[in-house]
Short mmCIF file of C-alpha atoms in Angstrom, two decimals:
data_model
loop_
_atom_site.label_atom_id
_atom_site.label_comp_id
_atom_site.label_asym_id
_atom_site.label_seq_id
_atom_site.Cartn_x
_atom_site.Cartn_y
_atom_site.Cartn_z
CA ALA A 1 129.49 88.44 33.27
CA ARG A 2 126.20 87.82 35.09
CA ALA A 3 124.18 89.14 32.14
CA MET A 4 126.17 86.88 29.80
CA ASP A 5 125.52 83.90 32.09
CA TYR A 6 121.80 84.71 32.05
CA TYR A 7 121.78 84.35 28.26
CA SER A 8 123.97 81.20 28.31
CA PRO A 9 121.66 78.27 29.07
CA GLU A 10 122.62 74.63 28.68
CA LEU A 11 120.97 71.23 28.40
CA SER A 12 122.63 68.23 30.04
CA SER A 13 121.68 64.60 29.46
CA LEU A 14 122.80 63.87 33.04
CA THR A 15 120.38 66.51 34.42
CA LEU A 16 117.55 65.03 32.37
CA GLU A 17 118.37 61.54 33.63
CA LYS A 18 118.39 62.71 37.27
CA MET A 19 114.86 64.08 36.79
CA ARG A 20 113.64 60.49 36.41
CA GLU A 21 114.25 59.98 40.13
CA SER A 22 111.50 62.53 40.84
CA VAL A 23 108.98 61.00 38.43
CA ARG A 24 108.05 58.38 41.03
CA ASP A 25 106.81 61.20 43.29
CA LEU A 26 104.06 61.95 40.74
CA PRO A 27 100.71 60.12 40.62
CA GLN A 28 101.06 56.80 38.80
CA ARG A 29 98.94 57.92 35.84
CA PHE A 30 101.61 60.46 34.77
CA HIS A 31 104.68 58.19 35.00
CA ARG A 32 104.67 56.81 31.46
CA GLU A 33 104.06 60.13 29.71
CA VAL A 34 106.68 62.07 31.71
CA ASN A 35 109.28 59.34 31.14
CA GLU A 36 108.51 59.45 27.41
CA LEU A 37 109.00 63.23 27.44
CA LEU A 38 112.38 62.75 29.12
CA ASP A 39 113.31 60.11 26.51
CA ASP A 40 112.40 62.49 23.68
CA CYS A 41 114.34 65.35 25.29
CA ALA A 42 117.44 63.18 25.65
CA GLN A 43 117.18 62.03 22.01
CA THR A 44 116.76 65.62 20.77
CA LEU A 45 119.81 66.68 22.77
CA LEU A 46 122.00 63.79 21.56
CA SER A 47 120.96 64.35 17.94
CA CYS A 48 123.27 67.40 18.01
CA LYS A 49 126.37 65.35 18.84
CA PRO A 50 128.85 65.54 15.92
CA ALA A 51 130.01 62.18 14.57
CA GLY A 52 133.23 60.92 16.14
CA LEU A 53 133.17 63.39 19.04
CA ASP A 54 134.38 61.52 22.13
CA PHE A 55 134.96 63.36 25.43
CA LYS A 56 135.63 66.61 23.55
CA GLN A 57 133.93 69.91 22.91
CA ALA A 58 132.97 71.17 19.45
CA ARG A 59 131.25 74.24 18.10
CA ILE A 60 128.00 73.33 16.31
CA GLN A 61 124.95 74.90 14.72
CA PRO A 62 121.97 73.30 16.51
CA PRO A 63 118.85 72.58 14.46
CA ALA A 64 116.28 74.80 16.19
CA GLN A 65 113.15 73.05 14.90
CA PRO A 66 113.44 69.75 16.87
CA PHE A 67 113.95 71.72 20.11
CA LEU A 68 110.95 73.97 19.42
CA GLU A 69 108.78 70.95 18.58
CA GLN A 70 109.82 69.25 21.82
CA ASP A 71 109.09 72.48 23.71
CA ALA A 72 105.57 72.48 22.25
CA LYS A 73 105.05 68.86 23.43
CA ILE A 74 106.18 69.75 26.96
CA ARG A 75 103.93 72.83 27.06
CA SER A 76 100.95 70.81 25.86
CA PHE A 77 101.48 68.20 28.56
CA LEU A 78 102.07 70.93 31.18
CA SER A 79 98.67 72.50 30.39
CA ARG A 80 96.88 69.18 30.88
CA TYR A 81 98.94 68.46 34.00
CA LEU A 82 98.07 71.79 35.64
CA GLU A 83 94.38 71.41 34.76
CA SER A 84 94.23 68.02 36.49
CA ASP A 85 93.55 67.62 40.20
CA VAL A 86 97.21 66.88 41.00
CA GLU A 87 98.76 68.63 44.00
CA ILE A 88 101.78 70.64 42.86
CA LYS A 89 104.60 70.06 45.34
CA PRO A 90 107.88 72.00 45.73
CA LYS A 91 110.45 71.10 43.03
CA ASP A 92 107.76 69.47 40.89
CA VAL A 93 109.57 67.56 38.11
CA VAL A 94 107.11 68.58 35.36
CA LEU A 95 107.53 72.28 36.14
CA ARG A 96 111.30 71.85 36.38
CA LEU A 97 111.49 70.11 32.99
CA SER A 98 109.28 72.73 31.36
CA PHE A 99 111.34 75.64 32.67
CA TYR A 100 114.65 73.90 31.95
CA TRP A 101 113.75 73.20 28.32
CA SER A 102 112.03 76.52 27.56
CA GLU A 103 114.94 78.51 29.02
CA PHE A 104 117.17 76.91 26.39
CA THR A 105 114.77 77.17 23.45
CA SER A 106 114.06 80.85 24.15
CA SER A 107 117.76 81.57 23.56
CA LEU A 108 117.84 79.64 20.27
CA GLU A 109 116.39 82.68 18.45
CA TYR A 110 119.62 84.58 19.15
CA VAL A 111 121.78 81.76 17.78
CA ALA A 112 119.59 81.36 14.72
CA ASN A 113 120.05 85.04 13.80
CA PRO A 114 123.02 85.14 11.37
CA GLU A 115 123.85 88.69 12.50
CA SER A 116 124.23 87.68 16.17
CA ARG A 117 127.97 87.11 16.39
CA GLU A 118 127.68 87.39 20.17
CA PHE A 119 126.28 83.85 20.44
CA PHE A 120 127.65 80.42 19.62
CA THR A 121 126.73 76.85 20.54
CA THR A 122 128.95 73.98 21.69
CA PHE A 123 128.44 70.29 22.36
CA GLN A 124 130.53 68.65 25.09
CA ALA A 125 130.55 64.85 24.80
CA HIS A 126 130.48 62.80 28.02
CA PRO A 127 130.24 59.08 28.80
CA SER A 128 126.69 59.71 30.06
CA GLY A 129 125.67 61.64 26.93
CA GLY A 130 126.63 65.26 26.63
CA ILE A 131 126.03 68.95 27.34
CA LEU A 132 124.63 71.34 24.75
CA ARG A 133 125.41 74.95 25.66
CA ILE A 134 124.55 78.32 24.17
CA THR A 135 127.24 80.83 25.10
CA CYS A 136 126.68 84.58 25.10
CA SER A 137 129.95 86.44 24.61
CA ASP A 138 128.43 89.91 24.89
CA ALA A 139 125.08 90.86 26.47
CA SER A 140 125.29 94.61 25.70
CA GLU A 141 122.56 94.52 23.03
CA MET A 142 120.16 92.80 25.44
CA LEU A 143 121.01 95.24 28.25
CA LYS A 144 120.44 98.41 26.21
CA PRO A 145 116.59 98.27 26.29
CA CYS A 146 116.67 97.81 30.09
CA TYR A 147 117.86 101.40 30.58
CA ASP A 148 114.76 102.76 28.80
CA ASP A 149 112.78 102.07 32.00
CA TYR A 150 114.80 104.66 33.93
CA GLN A 151 115.32 108.42 33.73
CA GLN A 152 118.81 108.20 35.26
CA VAL A 153 121.22 105.33 35.89
CA VAL A 154 124.20 105.29 38.26
CA ALA A 155 126.52 102.38 37.46
CA PHE A 156 129.36 101.77 39.89
CA SER A 157 131.87 99.06 40.63
CA ALA A 158 135.43 98.63 41.87
CA THR A 159 136.34 97.25 38.43
CA LEU A 160 135.06 99.54 35.67
CA LYS A 161 138.27 100.57 33.91
CA PRO A 162 138.76 101.27 31.11
CA PHE A 163 135.48 103.19 31.27
CA ASP A 164 134.78 103.17 27.52
CA TYR A 165 135.15 99.38 27.27
CA TYR A 166 133.00 98.53 30.29
CA GLY A 167 130.44 101.18 29.34
CA ARG A 168 129.95 99.59 25.91
CA LEU A 169 129.96 96.10 27.41
CA SER A 170 127.24 97.19 29.86
CA GLY A 171 125.06 98.52 27.04
CA LEU A 172 125.49 102.18 28.02
CA ASP A 173 125.46 104.92 25.39
CA PRO A 174 129.00 106.42 25.26
CA VAL A 175 127.60 109.79 24.11
CA THR A 176 125.32 110.30 27.13
CA THR A 177 127.44 108.48 29.73
CA GLN A 178 129.49 110.57 32.15
CA THR A 179 132.34 108.97 34.07
CA GLU A 180 134.07 109.75 37.34
CA GLU A 181 136.78 107.97 39.29
CA PHE A 182 137.09 108.07 43.08
CA LYS A 183 140.12 107.20 45.15
CA SER A 184 139.88 104.59 47.89
CA PRO A 185 138.93 106.10 51.28
CA PHE A 186 141.16 103.63 53.11
CA ASN A 187 144.53 104.75 54.44
CA PRO A 188 147.22 102.94 52.37
CA ALA A 189 149.63 103.22 55.31
CA LEU A 190 147.48 100.71 57.20
CA ARG A 191 147.69 98.08 54.48
CA LYS A 192 150.46 95.51 54.30
CA LEU A 193 150.66 93.80 50.91
CA MET A 194 152.94 90.77 50.68
CA ILE A 195 153.82 88.88 47.51
CA ILE A 196 155.49 85.45 47.69
CA PRO A 197 157.06 84.78 44.27
CA GLN A 198 158.79 81.55 45.34
CA ILE A 199 155.48 79.67 45.19
CA SER A 200 153.76 78.98 41.89
CA THR A 201 149.97 78.61 41.56
CA LYS A 202 150.09 77.45 37.92
CA PHE A 203 147.57 74.70 37.26
CA ALA A 204 150.20 72.10 36.35
CA GLN A 205 152.14 72.71 39.60
CA ARG A 206 149.30 72.96 42.09
CA GLU A 207 149.52 69.42 43.44
CA ARG A 208 153.25 69.77 44.09
CA GLN A 209 152.92 73.27 45.57
CA ALA A 210 149.90 72.56 47.81
CA PRO A 211 151.97 71.53 50.89
CA ARG A 212 154.11 74.70 50.61
CA ILE A 213 151.04 76.93 50.30
CA ALA A 214 149.52 75.27 53.38
CA GLU A 215 152.76 75.84 55.31
CA VAL A 216 152.97 79.54 54.35
CA ILE A 217 149.37 80.21 55.44
CA SER A 218 149.96 78.44 58.74
CA ARG A 219 153.21 80.32 59.48
CA VAL A 220 151.83 83.75 58.58
CA VAL A 221 148.60 83.58 60.61
CA ALA A 222 150.58 82.37 63.65
CA LEU A 223 152.58 85.64 63.61
CA LYS A 224 149.49 87.73 64.39
CA PRO A 225 146.48 85.76 65.66
CA GLY A 226 143.11 86.96 64.41
CA ASN A 227 140.56 86.19 61.71
CA TYR A 228 141.80 85.47 58.17
CA PHE A 229 140.49 84.31 54.82
CA ALA A 230 142.37 82.13 52.34
CA PHE A 231 140.79 82.60 48.89
CA PHE A 232 141.38 80.05 46.12
CA PRO A 233 140.53 80.00 42.38
CA SER A 234 138.52 76.77 42.76
CA PHE A 235 137.10 74.35 45.32
CA ALA A 236 139.39 71.59 44.01
CA PHE A 237 142.54 73.66 44.64
CA MET A 238 141.19 74.72 48.04
CA ASP A 239 140.63 71.09 49.06
CA GLN A 240 144.14 70.16 47.88
CA VAL A 241 145.75 72.74 50.17
CA LEU A 242 143.35 72.03 53.04
CA SER A 243 144.38 68.35 53.02
CA HIS A 244 147.94 69.43 53.90
CA PHE A 245 147.01 72.21 56.34
CA SER A 246 147.79 72.12 60.06
CA ALA A 247 146.20 74.94 62.02
CA PRO A 248 148.39 76.80 64.53
CA GLU A 249 147.52 76.27 68.18
CA GLY A 250 144.37 78.13 69.19
CA PHE A 251 143.04 78.57 65.64
CA GLN A 252 139.81 77.11 64.34
CA VAL A 253 139.42 76.38 60.63
CA LEU A 254 136.18 76.82 58.70
CA ARG A 255 135.56 76.15 55.01
CA GLN A 256 133.14 77.28 52.34
CA GLU A 257 130.99 74.44 51.03
CA ARG A 258 129.92 74.14 47.39
CA ASP A 259 126.21 74.59 48.10
CA MET A 260 126.09 76.65 51.27
CA ARG A 261 122.68 77.92 52.31
CA ALA A 262 122.20 81.51 53.44
CA ALA A 263 121.94 80.44 57.08
CA GLN A 264 125.27 78.58 56.91
CA THR A 265 126.97 81.57 55.29
CA GLN A 266 125.61 83.91 57.95
CA ALA A 267 126.77 81.54 60.71
CA VAL A 268 130.38 81.81 59.45
CA ILE A 269 130.15 85.63 59.33
CA GLU A 270 128.71 85.72 62.86
CA THR A 271 131.58 83.53 64.08
CA LEU A 272 134.07 86.04 62.65
CA ARG A 273 132.22 88.98 64.21
CA ALA A 274 132.15 87.31 67.65
CA GLN A 275 135.98 87.10 67.62
CA GLU A 276 135.93 84.51 70.40
CA ARG A 277 138.99 82.72 68.99
CA PRO A 278 141.29 83.18 65.95
CA THR A 279 139.58 81.79 62.87
CA LEU A 280 140.83 80.94 59.38
CA VAL A 281 138.21 80.51 56.65
CA PHE A 282 139.11 78.63 53.46
CA ALA A 283 136.93 79.99 50.63
CA VAL A 284 136.80 80.55 46.86
CA GLN A 285 137.36 83.76 44.94
CA GLY A 286 134.21 85.32 43.50
CA GLY A 287 132.06 83.54 46.09
CA VAL A 288 129.72 84.60 48.90
CA PHE A 289 132.56 85.54 51.27
CA SER A 290 134.81 87.44 48.87
CA GLU A 291 132.44 89.97 47.28
CA GLY A 292 129.87 92.42 48.61
CA VAL A 293 130.53 91.67 52.30
CA ASP A 294 131.84 94.17 54.85
CA TYR A 295 134.22 93.00 57.60
CA PRO A 296 134.63 96.12 59.78
CA GLY A 297 137.33 96.61 62.40
CA ASP A 298 139.07 93.41 63.38
CA THR A 299 136.34 91.12 62.02
CA VAL A 300 138.93 90.03 59.45
CA ILE A 301 142.53 91.26 59.65
CA GLY A 302 144.04 89.56 56.60
CA ALA A 303 143.41 87.59 53.44
CA PHE A 304 145.50 85.22 51.33
CA VAL A 305 144.78 85.40 47.60
CA VAL A 306 146.14 82.12 46.24
CA GLY A 307 146.63 82.81 42.54
CA PRO A 308 144.35 84.71 40.14
CA PRO A 309 140.97 83.12 39.27
CA LEU A 310 141.72 82.66 35.58
CA PRO A 311 139.10 80.93 33.40
CA VAL A 312 139.72 77.40 32.17
CA PHE A 313 141.50 77.20 28.80
CA ASP A 314 138.97 75.51 26.52
CA LEU A 315 137.11 75.91 23.24
CA GLU A 316 134.46 78.15 24.78
CA GLN A 317 137.03 80.64 26.14
CA GLU A 318 138.91 80.62 22.84
CA GLU A 319 135.73 81.45 20.89
CA LYS A 320 135.03 84.30 23.32
CA ARG A 321 138.60 85.57 22.91
CA LYS A 322 138.21 85.67 19.12
CA TYR A 323 135.00 87.66 19.47
CA TYR A 324 136.62 90.21 21.80
CA ASP A 325 139.70 90.56 19.59
CA GLN A 326 137.44 91.41 16.64
CA THR A 327 134.87 93.57 18.46
CA TYR A 328 136.74 95.38 21.22
#
């Protein structure tokens, strides 16, 4: 999924518009030219919008040439900009625009190749303009050459079954790949797994079910005070439940923020390790607290998994599904 995301860049008219706010930080002599570049970028992006597309998503075939020509303009200006005596500051808008645009245009070669069924392009119309996105459904062909740099590769994960499928998806050669499965070292007798079927986490019922979910979490953690996580499929769902939540006496409640810095994340983990008072952390599935972190001993004694993190049902997911039905 991360490799696919790497090859799935997008251009947003809203992002381009926000860059204008940083233009005023540049020396006055560059203002007009950078604003003109942003105008041209926005026009090139909107030229891909299909006629009659309002607030919807559609699969399109983007004309590569206008984007490549605009990329050449940006690169030409960037060369002159860097050769001038301007002081390059952090988050420089010219560098950001150049990288943002070139990241997209470099992926256009994959879309333009008629044999590349792994890629498709969509346009999502918005009141502020739109989003043009290249989606990579399968990065295995791009990953294959990466293994040539190594004599041996050990690939491991908790989720690699079926082996043949994930091996192919990871770009590994099925002929030379050996597989092995290892049982969990944790004693299953020490694990208590509870399922609560009376509560639905379906998208259409979340608003109605949020108070019940909040009540269940509160009642369960009160039975055995300690540190817990409550993991949700999205920040929106998490906030819905949190608005109804009343912490049991003695508990403190922490929450994962959308753009948490490393120091903030570490501060939450240190709070759990200190175990000074029972703590409940509201967080999202697939985030910084739910993967690749060890909580030894009583650092965390339980976790609520509130529904599976299923992808949104939209055109992009449907196009991916078609590809996987045909290929795998």
